[in-house]
């Protein structure tokens, strides 16, 4: 039987991350200038999910002129130890949250940014901590896995609607052109995104180059042209959405936000869901891939196209992210974990059908 997903798969990545300490976090909050007296940070806790950038929930005792109160916060930071990816743009993530806060797309409010790590000791930002639940492994446990059939359908379609809303935004009017770098490596958004994936592979797991390079070249050479460009979440999987009372309340983790065809985001949802639940059967109430695509088209009024290509691109992106995480495990464990990236590669190369 294929190994099932469990939260222990994140521990090697999280254990390698070195976080800012409570004193430095308190200093960043105090720098904002609207707190009286000392700021004390306590109860730092790593979330159960999340594994690329570092994350901590914490409490802070602050005084805004009405006496001290305890508030809950959340911090995202670049590890001061080993990193899962070559580079992070925390200023870009912070700006993305700020822009989206005034749109139909729900995001946690961001508060304080340290773009160069001068206070925290590493780049990062602090946001409000929302009260809600994040899905774990989709089909077995957690808020989505344990919901009723009707609730599961509602929650999954909530993700679909949120992505349709992201894609409907006027990204130029909102100021998202900063996601299209001035030093664009190639003529299209796909050139840039594929090159970013390729650079991470070459930097973090060069032993994968012989397996990855033919796929990378094929995706570059066969990309669709003249596609509509929209804002993409870039890491649209169920674990990056928060729910309360079975209602979607926030889209999380915008570190891979990019500009490109909307098909990629939707394909990514379905690819990740399939890869992380290999060998499992979806519960009766869980929408099928065809139902999810149909719902997206109904909400957005858009007809999905070039679907197979975008699925292959999503499989390649997922394989790369899995490779970047697998390298934190001991060699004897990597062989077992390779089942998931190999699942992706088999579908890119046509050894197995793309059933989404």
C-alpha positions as a Markdown table, in Angstrom:
| # | Residue | x | y | z |
|---|---|---|---|---|
| 1 | Unk | 0.0 | 0.0 | 0.0 |
| 2 | Unk | 1.2 | 3.5 | -0.8 |
| 3 | Unk | 2.2 | 5.5 | 2.3 |
| 4 | Unk | -0.5 | 7.8 | 3.5 |
| 5 | Unk | 0.1 | 11.5 | 4.4 |
| 6 | Unk | 0.5 | 12.4 | 8.0 |
| 7 | Unk | 1.8 | 15.5 | 9.7 |
| 8 | Unk | 5.1 | 13.9 | 10.6 |
| 9 | Unk | 6.2 | 14.4 | 7.0 |
| 10 | Unk | 6.8 | 18.1 | 7.9 |
| 11 | Unk | 9.0 | 17.6 | 11.0 |
| 12 | Unk | 12.4 | 17.3 | 9.3 |
| 13 | Unk | 11.8 | 20.6 | 7.4 |
| 14 | Unk | 10.4 | 22.3 | 10.5 |
| 15 | Unk | 13.2 | 21.0 | 12.7 |
| 16 | Unk | 15.8 | 22.4 | 10.4 |
| 17 | Unk | 14.3 | 25.9 | 10.6 |
| 18 | Unk | 15.8 | 28.3 | 13.1 |
| 19 | Unk | 13.3 | 30.9 | 14.2 |
| 20 | Unk | 13.6 | 34.5 | 15.5 |
| 21 | Unk | 13.5 | 34.6 | 19.3 |
| 22 | Unk | 10.8 | 36.2 | 21.5 |
| 23 | Unk | 13.0 | 39.2 | 22.2 |
| 24 | Unk | 13.5 | 40.1 | 18.5 |
| 25 | Unk | 9.8 | 39.5 | 17.8 |
| 26 | Unk | 8.9 | 41.8 | 20.6 |
| 27 | Unk | 11.3 | 44.4 | 19.3 |
| 28 | Unk | 9.6 | 44.4 | 15.9 |
| 29 | Unk | 6.2 | 45.0 | 17.5 |
| 30 | Unk | 7.6 | 47.7 | 19.7 |
| 31 | Unk | 9.2 | 49.5 | 16.7 |
| 32 | Unk | 5.7 | 50.3 | 15.4 |
| 33 | Unk | 5.5 | 53.2 | 17.9 |
| 34 | Unk | 1.8 | 52.9 | 19.0 |
| 35 | Unk | 2.4 | 50.7 | 22.0 |
| 36 | Unk | 3.1 | 52.1 | 25.5 |
| 37 | Unk | 5.7 | 50.5 | 27.7 |
| 38 | Unk | 7.2 | 47.0 | 27.2 |
| 39 | Unk | 6.1 | 44.4 | 24.7 |
| 40 | Unk | 6.4 | 40.8 | 26.0 |
| 41 | Unk | 6.2 | 37.8 | 23.7 |
| 42 | Unk | 5.4 | 34.3 | 24.9 |
| 43 | Unk | 3.9 | 31.0 | 24.0 |
| 44 | Unk | 5.6 | 30.5 | 20.7 |
| 45 | Unk | 4.2 | 27.5 | 18.8 |
| 46 | Unk | 4.9 | 26.0 | 15.5 |
| 47 | Unk | 1.8 | 25.2 | 13.4 |
| 48 | Unk | 1.0 | 21.6 | 12.6 |
| 49 | Unk | 0.9 | 22.4 | 8.9 |
| 50 | Unk | 3.2 | 24.4 | 6.7 |
| 51 | Unk | 6.8 | 23.6 | 5.8 |
| 52 | Unk | 8.5 | 25.9 | 3.3 |
| 53 | Unk | 8.8 | 29.3 | 5.1 |
| 54 | Unk | 9.1 | 29.3 | 8.8 |
| 55 | Unk | 5.9 | 29.9 | 10.8 |
| 56 | Unk | 5.1 | 30.5 | 14.5 |
| 57 | Unk | 2.0 | 31.4 | 16.4 |
| 58 | Unk | 2.6 | 33.5 | 19.5 |
| 59 | Unk | 1.0 | 35.8 | 22.1 |
| 60 | Unk | 2.1 | 39.3 | 23.0 |
| 61 | Unk | 1.3 | 41.5 | 26.0 |
| 62 | Unk | 0.8 | 45.0 | 24.6 |
| 63 | Unk | -0.5 | 48.3 | 25.8 |
| 64 | Unk | -2.2 | 50.7 | 23.4 |
| 65 | Unk | -3.1 | 53.2 | 26.1 |
| 66 | Unk | -5.9 | 51.2 | 27.8 |
| 67 | Unk | -3.8 | 48.9 | 29.9 |
| 68 | Unk | -2.1 | 45.6 | 28.9 |
| 69 | Unk | -3.9 | 42.9 | 27.0 |
| 70 | Unk | -2.9 | 39.6 | 25.5 |
| 71 | Unk | -3.2 | 39.4 | 21.7 |
| 72 | Unk | -2.6 | 36.5 | 19.4 |
| 73 | Unk | -0.3 | 36.9 | 16.4 |
| 74 | Unk | 1.3 | 34.8 | 13.7 |
| 75 | Unk | 4.7 | 35.3 | 12.1 |
| 76 | Unk | 6.2 | 34.1 | 8.8 |
| 77 | Unk | 9.9 | 34.2 | 8.5 |
| 78 | Unk | 12.9 | 33.0 | 6.5 |
| 79 | Unk | 14.7 | 30.3 | 8.4 |
| 80 | Unk | 18.1 | 31.3 | 9.8 |
| 81 | Unk | 19.1 | 27.6 | 9.3 |
| 82 | Unk | 18.5 | 25.4 | 6.3 |
| 83 | Unk | 15.9 | 26.8 | 3.8 |
| 84 | Unk | 13.4 | 24.7 | 1.8 |
| 85 | Unk | 13.8 | 27.1 | -1.2 |
| 86 | Unk | 16.5 | 29.2 | -2.6 |
| 87 | Unk | 14.9 | 32.6 | -2.0 |
| 88 | Unk | 11.8 | 34.2 | -0.4 |
| 89 | Unk | 10.2 | 37.5 | -1.1 |
| 90 | Unk | 8.6 | 38.5 | 2.2 |
| 91 | Unk | 8.1 | 42.1 | 1.2 |
| 92 | Unk | 6.2 | 40.8 | -1.8 |
| 93 | Unk | 4.0 | 38.5 | 0.3 |
| 94 | Unk | 3.3 | 41.4 | 2.7 |
| 95 | Unk | 2.3 | 43.6 | -0.2 |
| 96 | Unk | 0.1 | 40.9 | -1.6 |
| 97 | Unk | -1.8 | 40.6 | 1.7 |
| 98 | Unk | -2.1 | 44.4 | 1.9 |
| 99 | Unk | -3.6 | 44.6 | -1.6 |
| 100 | Unk | -6.0 | 41.7 | -1.2 |
| 101 | Unk | -7.3 | 43.0 | 2.2 |
| 102 | Unk | -9.4 | 45.5 | 0.2 |
| 103 | Unk | -10.8 | 42.9 | -2.3 |
| 104 | Unk | -13.3 | 40.1 | -2.2 |
| 105 | Unk | -10.5 | 37.6 | -1.4 |
| 106 | Unk | -10.3 | 36.9 | 2.3 |
| 107 | Unk | -6.7 | 37.0 | 3.8 |
| 108 | Unk | -5.3 | 37.4 | 7.3 |
| 109 | Unk | -4.5 | 41.1 | 8.0 |
| 110 | Unk | -0.7 | 41.7 | 8.0 |
| 111 | Unk | 0.7 | 44.1 | 10.5 |
| 112 | Unk | 4.5 | 44.5 | 10.7 |
| 113 | Unk | 7.2 | 43.8 | 8.1 |
| 114 | Unk | 10.9 | 43.3 | 8.6 |
| 115 | Unk | 12.0 | 43.1 | 4.9 |
| 116 | Unk | 15.8 | 42.7 | 5.5 |
| 117 | Unk | 15.9 | 41.0 | 8.9 |
| 118 | Unk | 17.4 | 44.0 | 10.7 |
| 119 | Unk | 15.2 | 43.5 | 13.7 |
| 120 | Unk | 14.2 | 39.9 | 13.6 |
| 121 | Unk | 17.6 | 38.6 | 12.5 |
| 122 | Unk | 15.9 | 37.3 | 9.4 |
| 123 | Unk | 13.3 | 38.7 | 6.9 |
| 124 | Unk | 9.7 | 38.1 | 8.0 |
| 125 | Unk | 6.4 | 39.7 | 8.8 |
| 126 | Unk | 3.7 | 39.5 | 11.6 |
| 127 | Unk | 0.0 | 39.2 | 10.9 |
| 128 | Unk | -3.1 | 38.8 | 13.0 |
| 129 | Unk | -3.8 | 35.2 | 14.0 |
| 130 | Unk | -7.3 | 34.1 | 12.8 |
| 131 | Unk | -9.4 | 31.6 | 14.7 |
| 132 | Unk | -10.2 | 28.8 | 12.3 |
| 133 | Unk | -9.2 | 25.4 | 11.1 |
| 134 | Unk | -6.9 | 24.4 | 8.3 |
| 135 | Unk | -7.4 | 21.0 | 6.5 |
| 136 | Unk | -4.8 | 18.4 | 7.1 |
| 137 | Unk | -4.6 | 15.4 | 4.7 |
| 138 | Unk | -7.9 | 16.1 | 2.9 |
| 139 | Unk | -9.5 | 12.7 | 3.0 |
| 140 | Unk | -8.8 | 11.1 | 6.4 |
| 141 | Unk | -8.8 | 13.6 | 9.3 |
| 142 | Unk | -9.2 | 17.2 | 10.1 |
| 143 | Unk | -11.8 | 19.8 | 9.3 |
| 144 | Unk | -12.3 | 18.7 | 5.7 |
| 145 | Unk | -11.8 | 15.0 | 6.1 |
| 146 | Unk | -14.2 | 14.6 | 9.0 |
| 147 | Unk | -17.0 | 16.9 | 7.6 |
| 148 | Unk | -20.3 | 15.5 | 6.4 |
| 149 | Unk | -20.7 | 14.8 | 2.7 |
| 150 | Unk | -22.7 | 18.0 | 2.3 |
| 151 | Unk | -20.2 | 20.1 | 4.3 |
| 152 | Unk | -17.3 | 18.7 | 2.3 |
| 153 | Unk | -18.9 | 19.7 | -0.9 |
| 154 | Unk | -19.6 | 23.2 | 0.4 |
| 155 | Unk | -16.0 | 23.6 | 1.6 |
| 156 | Unk | -14.4 | 22.4 | -1.6 |
| 157 | Unk | -16.6 | 24.6 | -3.7 |
| 158 | Unk | -15.7 | 27.4 | -1.4 |
| 159 | Unk | -12.1 | 26.9 | -2.4 |
| 160 | Unk | -13.2 | 26.9 | -6.1 |
| 161 | Unk | -15.1 | 30.1 | -5.7 |
| 162 | Unk | -12.2 | 31.8 | -3.9 |
| 163 | Unk | -9.9 | 30.9 | -6.7 |
| 164 | Unk | -12.4 | 32.2 | -9.3 |
| 165 | Unk | -12.5 | 35.5 | -7.3 |
| 166 | Unk | -8.7 | 35.7 | -7.2 |
| 167 | Unk | -8.6 | 35.2 | -11.0 |
| 168 | Unk | -11.4 | 37.8 | -11.5 |
| 169 | Unk | -9.4 | 40.7 | -9.9 |
| 170 | Unk | -8.0 | 43.5 | -12.1 |
| 171 | Unk | -4.4 | 42.8 | -11.2 |
| 172 | Unk | -3.0 | 45.8 | -13.1 |
| 173 | Unk | -5.4 | 48.2 | -11.4 |
| 174 | Unk | -4.6 | 46.8 | -8.0 |
| 175 | Unk | -0.9 | 47.1 | -8.5 |
| 176 | Unk | 0.2 | 43.5 | -8.8 |
| 177 | Unk | 2.6 | 44.2 | -11.6 |
| 178 | Unk | 5.4 | 43.8 | -9.1 |
| 179 | Unk | 4.8 | 40.0 | -9.5 |
| 180 | Unk | 6.1 | 40.3 | -13.0 |
| 181 | Unk | 9.8 | 40.9 | -12.3 |
| 182 | Unk | 11.7 | 43.5 | -14.3 |
| 183 | Unk | 14.4 | 40.9 | -14.9 |
| 184 | Unk | 11.9 | 38.4 | -16.4 |
| 185 | Unk | 14.0 | 35.4 | -17.5 |
| 186 | Unk | 12.2 | 34.7 | -20.8 |
| 187 | Unk | 9.4 | 36.2 | -22.9 |
| 188 | Unk | 6.4 | 34.7 | -21.1 |
| 189 | Unk | 5.3 | 34.2 | -17.5 |
| 190 | Unk | 5.8 | 30.5 | -18.0 |
| 191 | Unk | 9.5 | 31.0 | -18.9 |
| 192 | Unk | 9.9 | 32.9 | -15.6 |
| 193 | Unk | 8.0 | 30.4 | -13.4 |
| 194 | Unk | 9.6 | 27.4 | -15.0 |
| 195 | Unk | 13.0 | 28.9 | -14.6 |
| 196 | Unk | 12.3 | 29.6 | -10.9 |
| 197 | Unk | 11.4 | 25.9 | -10.5 |
| 198 | Unk | 14.6 | 24.9 | -12.4 |
| 199 | Unk | 16.8 | 27.1 | -10.3 |
| 200 | Unk | 15.4 | 25.6 | -7.1 |
| 201 | Unk | 16.1 | 22.1 | -8.4 |
| 202 | Unk | 19.7 | 23.0 | -9.4 |
| 203 | Unk | 20.3 | 24.7 | -6.1 |
| 204 | Unk | 18.6 | 22.3 | -3.7 |
| 205 | Unk | 18.6 | 18.9 | -5.3 |
| 206 | Unk | 21.0 | 18.7 | -8.2 |
| 207 | Unk | 20.8 | 14.9 | -8.2 |
| 208 | Unk | 17.3 | 15.3 | -9.7 |
| 209 | Unk | 18.6 | 17.2 | -12.7 |
| 210 | Unk | 18.8 | 14.2 | -15.1 |
| 211 | Unk | 15.2 | 13.3 | -14.3 |
| 212 | Unk | 13.9 | 16.9 | -14.3 |
| 213 | Unk | 15.7 | 18.5 | -17.2 |
| 214 | Unk | 13.8 | 16.8 | -20.1 |
| 215 | Unk | 10.5 | 17.8 | -18.5 |
| 216 | Unk | 11.6 | 21.3 | -17.9 |
| 217 | Unk | 12.7 | 21.7 | -21.6 |
| 218 | Unk | 9.5 | 20.1 | -22.9 |
| 219 | Unk | 7.3 | 22.5 | -20.8 |
| 220 | Unk | 9.3 | 25.5 | -22.0 |
| 221 | Unk | 9.0 | 24.4 | -25.7 |
| 222 | Unk | 5.3 | 23.5 | -25.6 |
| 223 | Unk | 3.7 | 26.2 | -23.5 |
| 224 | Unk | 0.4 | 27.6 | -24.8 |
| 225 | Unk | 0.6 | 31.1 | -26.3 |
| 226 | Unk | -1.7 | 34.1 | -26.0 |
| 227 | Unk | -3.3 | 32.9 | -22.8 |
| 228 | Unk | -5.2 | 35.3 | -20.6 |
| 229 | Unk | -3.0 | 36.4 | -17.7 |
| 230 | Unk | -4.6 | 36.6 | -14.2 |
| 231 | Unk | -3.5 | 36.7 | -10.6 |
| 232 | Unk | -2.6 | 33.2 | -9.4 |
| 233 | Unk | -2.4 | 32.0 | -5.8 |
| 234 | Unk | 0.4 | 29.7 | -7.0 |
| 235 | Unk | 0.1 | 27.2 | -4.1 |
| 236 | Unk | -3.6 | 26.5 | -4.2 |
| 237 | Unk | -4.1 | 23.4 | -2.1 |
| 238 | Unk | -6.7 | 22.7 | 0.5 |
| 239 | Unk | -4.1 | 23.1 | 3.4 |
| 240 | Unk | -3.7 | 26.8 | 2.4 |
| 241 | Unk | -7.3 | 27.7 | 3.1 |
| 242 | Unk | -8.8 | 28.3 | 6.6 |
| 243 | Unk | -12.4 | 27.4 | 7.6 |
| 244 | Unk | -14.7 | 28.3 | 10.5 |
| 245 | Unk | -18.1 | 26.5 | 10.8 |
| 246 | Unk | -17.4 | 25.0 | 7.4 |
| 247 | Unk | -17.2 | 28.4 | 5.8 |
| 248 | Unk | -14.0 | 29.5 | 4.1 |
| 249 | Unk | -12.6 | 32.5 | 6.0 |
| 250 | Unk | -9.1 | 33.0 | 4.6 |
| 251 | Unk | -6.7 | 32.1 | 1.8 |
| 252 | Unk | -3.2 | 31.6 | 3.2 |
| 253 | Unk | 0.4 | 31.4 | 2.2 |
| 254 | Unk | 0.9 | 33.6 | -0.8 |
| 255 | Unk | 4.6 | 33.1 | -1.2 |
| 256 | Unk | 4.2 | 31.6 | -4.7 |
| 257 | Unk | 1.7 | 34.2 | -6.0 |
| 258 | Unk | 2.3 | 34.9 | -9.6 |
| 259 | Unk | 0.7 | 36.1 | -12.8 |
| 260 | Unk | -0.4 | 33.5 | -15.4 |
| 261 | Unk | -3.2 | 31.4 | -16.8 |
| 262 | Unk | -6.0 | 30.5 | -14.4 |
| 263 | Unk | -5.9 | 26.9 | -15.4 |
| 264 | Unk | -2.6 | 26.4 | -13.4 |
| 265 | Unk | -4.2 | 27.2 | -10.0 |
| 266 | Unk | -7.1 | 24.9 | -10.6 |
| 267 | Unk | -4.9 | 22.1 | -11.9 |
| 268 | Unk | -2.6 | 22.6 | -8.9 |
| 269 | Unk | -5.6 | 22.0 | -6.5 |
| 270 | Unk | -6.5 | 18.7 | -8.1 |
| 271 | Unk | -2.9 | 17.5 | -8.6 |
| 272 | Unk | -1.9 | 18.1 | -4.9 |
| 273 | Unk | -5.1 | 16.5 | -3.7 |
| 274 | Unk | -4.3 | 13.4 | -5.8 |
| 275 | Unk | -0.6 | 13.2 | -5.0 |
| 276 | Unk | -1.2 | 13.5 | -1.2 |
| 277 | Unk | -3.9 | 10.9 | -1.2 |
| 278 | Unk | -2.4 | 8.1 | -3.3 |
| 279 | Unk | -4.2 | 4.8 | -2.8 |
| 280 | Unk | -7.1 | 6.4 | -1.0 |
| 281 | Unk | -10.7 | 6.6 | -2.0 |
| 282 | Unk | -12.4 | 10.0 | -1.8 |
| 283 | Unk | -15.5 | 10.0 | 0.5 |
| 284 | Unk | -18.9 | 9.9 | -1.2 |
| 285 | Unk | -19.5 | 13.6 | -0.7 |
| 286 | Unk | -16.2 | 14.8 | -2.1 |
| 287 | Unk | -16.7 | 16.5 | -5.5 |
| 288 | Unk | -15.0 | 14.7 | -8.5 |
| 289 | Unk | -12.4 | 16.5 | -10.6 |
| 290 | Unk | -15.0 | 16.9 | -13.3 |
| 291 | Unk | -17.5 | 18.5 | -10.9 |
| 292 | Unk | -14.8 | 20.8 | -9.6 |
| 293 | Unk | -13.9 | 22.0 | -13.1 |
| 294 | Unk | -17.5 | 22.4 | -14.0 |
| 295 | Unk | -18.2 | 24.4 | -10.9 |
| 296 | Unk | -15.2 | 26.7 | -11.6 |
| 297 | Unk | -16.5 | 27.3 | -15.2 |
| 298 | Unk | -20.0 | 28.0 | -13.9 |
| 299 | Unk | -18.8 | 30.5 | -11.3 |
| 300 | Unk | -16.2 | 32.2 | -13.5 |
| 301 | Unk | -18.0 | 32.1 | -16.9 |
| 302 | Unk | -14.7 | 30.9 | -18.3 |
| 303 | Unk | -14.0 | 27.8 | -20.4 |
| 304 | Unk | -10.9 | 26.0 | -19.3 |
| 305 | Unk | -8.5 | 25.1 | -22.1 |
| 306 | Unk | -5.1 | 23.4 | -22.7 |
| 307 | Unk | -5.9 | 21.4 | -19.6 |
| 308 | Unk | -3.4 | 18.6 | -20.1 |
| 309 | Unk | -0.5 | 21.0 | -20.4 |
| 310 | Unk | -1.4 | 22.8 | -17.2 |
| 311 | Unk | -1.8 | 19.6 | -15.4 |
| 312 | Unk | 1.7 | 18.6 | -16.4 |
| 313 | Unk | 3.0 | 21.9 | -15.3 |
| 314 | Unk | 1.3 | 21.5 | -12.0 |
| 315 | Unk | 2.7 | 18.0 | -11.6 |
| 316 | Unk | 6.2 | 19.3 | -12.3 |
| 317 | Unk | 5.8 | 22.1 | -9.7 |
| 318 | Unk | 4.5 | 19.6 | -7.1 |
| 319 | Unk | 7.3 | 17.2 | -7.8 |
| 320 | Unk | 9.9 | 20.0 | -7.4 |
| 321 | Unk | 8.4 | 21.0 | -4.0 |
| 322 | Unk | 8.4 | 17.4 | -2.9 |
| 323 | Unk | 12.0 | 17.0 | -3.9 |
| 324 | Unk | 12.9 | 20.1 | -2.0 |
| 325 | Unk | 11.3 | 18.7 | 1.2 |
| 326 | Unk | 12.5 | 15.1 | 0.8 |
| 327 | Unk | 16.1 | 16.2 | 0.9 |
| 328 | Unk | 15.7 | 17.0 | 4.7 |
| 329 | Unk | 15.1 | 13.3 | 5.4 |
| 330 | Unk | 17.7 | 10.6 | 6.0 |
| 331 | Unk | 18.7 | 8.7 | 2.8 |
| 332 | Unk | 16.9 | 5.5 | 3.8 |
| 333 | Unk | 13.6 | 7.4 | 4.1 |
| 334 | Unk | 13.9 | 9.2 | 0.8 |
| 335 | Unk | 13.3 | 6.1 | -1.3 |
| 336 | Unk | 10.0 | 5.5 | 0.4 |
| 337 | Unk | 9.0 | 9.2 | 0.0 |
| 338 | Unk | 9.9 | 9.2 | -3.7 |
| 339 | Unk | 6.6 | 7.5 | -4.4 |
| 340 | Unk | 4.9 | 10.9 | -4.6 |
| 341 | Unk | 7.2 | 12.8 | -7.0 |
| 342 | Unk | 7.5 | 9.6 | -9.1 |
| 343 | Unk | 3.7 | 9.6 | -9.3 |
| 344 | Unk | 3.9 | 13.1 | -10.8 |
| 345 | Unk | 6.7 | 12.2 | -13.2 |
| 346 | Unk | 4.8 | 9.1 | -14.5 |
| 347 | Unk | 1.9 | 11.3 | -15.4 |
| 348 | Unk | 4.0 | 14.0 | -17.0 |
| 349 | Unk | 5.7 | 11.4 | -19.2 |
| 350 | Unk | 2.5 | 9.6 | -20.1 |
| 351 | Unk | 3.4 | 6.4 | -18.3 |
| 352 | Unk | 0.1 | 6.8 | -16.3 |
| 353 | Unk | -3.0 | 8.7 | -17.4 |
| 354 | Unk | -3.8 | 12.1 | -16.1 |
| 355 | Unk | -7.2 | 11.4 | -14.5 |
| 356 | Unk | -8.2 | 14.9 | -13.5 |
